mmCIF file of N, CA and C in Angstrom:
data_model
loop_
_atom_site.group_PDB
_atom_site.id
_atom_site.type_symbol
_atom_site.label_atom_id
_atom_site.label_comp_id
_atom_site.label_asym_id
_atom_site.label_seq_id
_atom_site.Cartn_x
_atom_site.Cartn_y
_atom_site.Cartn_z
ATOM 1 N N ALA A 659 135.442 121.549 102.603
ATOM 2 C CA ALA A 659 134.323 122.099 103.425
ATOM 3 C C ALA A 659 132.989 121.729 102.840
ATOM 4 N N TRP A 660 132.001 121.814 103.631
ATOM 5 C CA TRP A 660 130.706 121.362 103.161
ATOM 6 C C TRP A 660 129.758 122.379 103.811
ATOM 7 N N THR A 661 128.706 122.709 103.108
ATOM 8 C CA THR A 661 127.685 123.678 103.559
ATOM 9 C C THR A 661 126.417 122.925 103.899
ATOM 10 N N ILE A 662 125.899 123.188 105.139
ATOM 11 C CA ILE A 662 124.689 122.501 105.608
ATOM 12 C C ILE A 662 123.506 123.098 104.854
ATOM 13 N N ASN A 663 122.707 122.237 104.248
ATOM 14 C CA ASN A 663 121.589 122.643 103.499
ATOM 15 C C ASN A 663 120.350 121.747 103.917
ATOM 16 N N PRO A 664 119.284 122.380 104.510
ATOM 17 C CA PRO A 664 118.152 121.643 104.968
ATOM 18 C C PRO A 664 117.524 120.674 103.970
ATOM 19 N N ASP A 665 117.597 121.071 102.618
ATOM 20 C CA ASP A 665 117.020 120.263 101.564
ATOM 21 C C ASP A 665 117.703 118.935 101.441
ATOM 22 N N ASP A 666 118.952 118.775 102.000
ATOM 23 C CA ASP A 666 119.655 117.543 101.918
ATOM 24 C C ASP A 666 119.390 116.654 103.126
ATOM 25 N N MET A 667 118.561 117.130 104.066
ATOM 26 C CA MET A 667 118.405 116.399 105.320
ATOM 27 C C MET A 667 117.074 115.536 105.226
ATOM 28 N N TYR A 668 117.129 114.403 106.035
ATOM 29 C CA TYR A 668 116.033 113.542 106.079
ATOM 30 C C TYR A 668 115.173 113.852 107.359
ATOM 31 N N SER A 669 115.564 114.689 108.162
ATOM 32 C CA SER A 669 114.938 115.006 109.433
ATOM 33 C C SER A 669 113.654 115.672 109.250
ATOM 34 N N LYS A 670 112.635 115.439 110.104
ATOM 35 C CA LYS A 670 111.421 116.187 110.069
ATOM 36 C C LYS A 670 111.579 117.573 110.539
ATOM 37 N N SER A 671 112.652 117.890 111.275
ATOM 38 C CA SER A 671 112.882 119.238 111.747
ATOM 39 C C SER A 671 113.765 120.048 110.861
ATOM 40 N N ARG A 672 114.019 119.693 109.587
ATOM 41 C CA ARG A 672 114.888 120.303 108.760
ATOM 42 C C ARG A 672 114.519 121.719 108.460
ATOM 43 N N GLU A 673 113.266 122.128 108.545
ATOM 44 C CA GLU A 673 112.775 123.532 108.202
ATOM 45 C C GLU A 673 113.230 124.442 109.315
ATOM 46 N N THR A 674 113.599 123.974 110.466
ATOM 47 C CA THR A 674 113.818 124.791 111.615
ATOM 48 C C THR A 674 115.327 124.660 112.081
ATOM 49 N N THR A 675 116.144 124.091 111.274
ATOM 50 C CA THR A 675 117.584 123.872 111.709
ATOM 51 C C THR A 675 118.202 125.231 111.805
ATOM 52 N N MET A 676 118.884 125.447 112.909
ATOM 53 C CA MET A 676 119.688 126.715 113.090
ATOM 54 C C MET A 676 120.996 126.676 112.345
ATOM 55 N N PHE A 677 121.373 125.496 111.794
ATOM 56 C CA PHE A 677 122.694 125.322 111.169
ATOM 57 C C PHE A 677 122.675 125.568 109.655
ATOM 58 N N ASN A 678 121.587 125.991 109.134
ATOM 59 C CA ASN A 678 121.398 126.323 107.682
ATOM 60 C C ASN A 678 122.436 127.287 107.200
ATOM 61 N N GLY A 679 123.241 126.865 106.191
ATOM 62 C CA GLY A 679 124.267 127.749 105.585
ATOM 63 C C GLY A 679 125.585 127.631 106.301
ATOM 64 N N TRP A 680 125.705 126.916 107.432
ATOM 65 C CA TRP A 680 127.005 126.798 108.131
ATOM 66 C C TRP A 680 127.951 125.988 107.231
ATOM 67 N N LYS A 681 129.205 126.447 107.193
ATOM 68 C CA LYS A 681 130.293 125.740 106.575
ATOM 69 C C LYS A 681 130.959 124.935 107.632
ATOM 70 N N VAL A 682 131.099 123.602 107.307
ATOM 71 C CA VAL A 682 131.720 122.685 108.299
ATOM 72 C C VAL A 682 132.718 121.861 107.597
ATOM 73 N N LYS A 683 133.629 121.197 108.370
ATOM 74 C CA LYS A 683 134.665 120.449 107.780
ATOM 75 C C LYS A 683 134.284 118.915 107.570
ATOM 76 N N GLY A 684 133.365 118.465 108.222
ATOM 77 C CA GLY A 684 132.958 117.014 108.059
ATOM 78 C C GLY A 684 131.508 116.878 108.008
ATOM 79 N N LYS A 685 131.051 115.697 107.477
ATOM 80 C CA LYS A 685 129.629 115.337 107.413
ATOM 81 C C LYS A 685 129.509 113.788 107.699
ATOM 82 N N PRO A 686 128.389 113.470 108.149
ATOM 83 C CA PRO A 686 128.084 111.933 108.418
ATOM 84 C C PRO A 686 128.087 111.173 107.058
ATOM 85 N N VAL A 687 128.679 110.103 107.059
ATOM 86 C CA VAL A 687 128.731 109.269 105.883
ATOM 87 C C VAL A 687 127.996 107.934 106.173
ATOM 88 N N MET A 688 127.606 107.660 107.347
ATOM 89 C CA MET A 688 126.980 106.384 107.654
ATOM 90 C C MET A 688 126.264 106.559 108.923
ATOM 91 N N THR A 689 124.995 105.875 109.046
ATOM 92 C CA THR A 689 124.244 105.807 110.222
ATOM 93 C C THR A 689 124.053 104.347 110.552
ATOM 94 N N VAL A 690 124.334 103.974 111.757
ATOM 95 C CA VAL A 690 124.241 102.614 112.240
ATOM 96 C C VAL A 690 123.227 102.575 113.397
ATOM 97 N N VAL A 691 122.292 101.657 113.322
ATOM 98 C CA VAL A 691 121.274 101.453 114.361
ATOM 99 C C VAL A 691 121.355 100.031 114.856
ATOM 100 N N ARG A 692 121.667 99.817 116.124
ATOM 101 C CA ARG A 692 121.746 98.459 116.617
ATOM 102 C C ARG A 692 122.574 97.538 115.856
ATOM 103 N N GLY A 693 123.739 98.078 115.258
ATOM 104 C CA GLY A 693 124.681 97.211 114.580
ATOM 105 C C GLY A 693 124.304 97.122 113.068
ATOM 106 N N GLU A 694 123.254 97.644 112.608
ATOM 107 C CA GLU A 694 122.899 97.553 111.216
ATOM 108 C C GLU A 694 122.996 98.903 110.471
ATOM 109 N N ILE A 695 123.575 98.873 109.292
ATOM 110 C CA ILE A 695 123.736 100.170 108.578
ATOM 111 C C ILE A 695 122.392 100.497 107.962
ATOM 112 N N VAL A 696 121.837 101.713 108.341
ATOM 113 C CA VAL A 696 120.488 102.176 107.752
ATOM 114 C C VAL A 696 120.648 103.358 106.801
ATOM 115 N N ALA A 697 121.871 103.964 106.771
ATOM 116 C CA ALA A 697 122.100 104.977 105.768
ATOM 117 C C ALA A 697 123.489 105.099 105.505
ATOM 118 N N GLU A 698 123.830 105.229 104.176
ATOM 119 C CA GLU A 698 125.289 105.289 103.762
ATOM 120 C C GLU A 698 125.332 106.250 102.565
ATOM 121 N N ASN A 699 126.350 107.154 102.742
ATOM 122 C CA ASN A 699 126.608 108.182 101.690
ATOM 123 C C ASN A 699 125.349 108.898 101.252
ATOM 124 N N GLY A 700 124.457 109.222 102.142
ATOM 125 C CA GLY A 700 123.230 110.031 101.825
ATOM 126 C C GLY A 700 122.106 109.191 101.270
ATOM 127 N N VAL A 701 122.263 107.884 101.253
ATOM 128 C CA VAL A 701 121.117 107.001 100.749
ATOM 129 C C VAL A 701 120.676 106.102 101.917
ATOM 130 N N VAL A 702 119.393 106.073 102.097
ATOM 131 C CA VAL A 702 118.770 105.278 103.121
ATOM 132 C C VAL A 702 118.757 103.805 102.585
ATOM 133 N N VAL A 703 119.432 102.908 103.295
ATOM 134 C CA VAL A 703 119.546 101.505 102.880
ATOM 135 C C VAL A 703 118.835 100.514 103.815
ATOM 136 N N GLY A 704 118.418 101.044 104.948
ATOM 137 C CA GLY A 704 117.741 100.281 105.951
ATOM 138 C C GLY A 704 116.294 99.919 105.602
ATOM 139 N N GLU A 705 115.732 98.983 106.238
ATOM 140 C CA GLU A 705 114.328 98.509 105.970
ATOM 141 C C GLU A 705 113.438 99.512 106.784
ATOM 142 N N LYS A 706 112.299 99.914 106.100
ATOM 143 C CA LYS A 706 111.316 100.764 106.809
ATOM 144 C C LYS A 706 110.730 100.102 108.100
ATOM 145 N N GLY A 707 110.677 100.861 109.149
ATOM 146 C CA GLY A 707 110.150 100.275 110.353
ATOM 147 C C GLY A 707 111.181 99.630 111.296
ATOM 148 N N TYR A 708 112.504 99.810 110.913
ATOM 149 C CA TYR A 708 113.533 99.100 111.688
ATOM 150 C C TYR A 708 113.737 99.948 112.941
ATOM 151 N N GLY A 709 113.527 101.248 112.955
ATOM 152 C CA GLY A 709 113.796 102.087 114.158
ATOM 153 C C GLY A 709 112.846 101.935 115.193
ATOM 154 N N ILE A 710 113.110 102.378 116.403
ATOM 155 C CA ILE A 710 112.211 102.303 117.576
ATOM 156 C C ILE A 710 111.959 103.736 117.954
ATOM 157 N N LEU A 711 110.626 104.055 118.127
ATOM 158 C CA LEU A 711 110.264 105.465 118.520
ATOM 159 C C LEU A 711 110.684 105.629 120.011
ATOM 160 N N GLN A 712 111.437 106.666 120.327
ATOM 161 C CA GLN A 712 111.795 106.954 121.711
ATOM 162 C C GLN A 712 110.923 108.060 122.151
ATOM 163 N N LYS A 713 110.068 107.724 123.131
ATOM 164 C CA LYS A 713 109.100 108.723 123.658
ATOM 165 C C LYS A 713 109.915 109.653 124.552
ATOM 166 N N ARG A 714 109.395 110.939 124.377
ATOM 167 C CA ARG A 714 110.048 112.042 125.194
ATOM 168 C C ARG A 714 109.490 111.975 126.646
ATOM 169 N N LEU A 715 110.410 112.139 127.643
ATOM 170 C CA LEU A 715 109.903 112.201 129.026
ATOM 171 C C LEU A 715 109.312 113.583 129.330
ATOM 172 N N PRO A 716 108.361 113.620 130.192
ATOM 173 C CA PRO A 716 107.770 114.919 130.535
ATOM 174 C C PRO A 716 108.679 115.851 131.291
#
């Protein structure tokens, strides 16, 4: 089991996560963007600026 802790997150919305303290069975181990690994085992390995900002629709 793993407990969700906002201090371990890279998200800008980590202060408002409603999952703080939840005990879960799994956790992400890799993030892939357009076929490139950008995070692995909690470490950001991608180049800065590789992502594309997705604008929110009104």
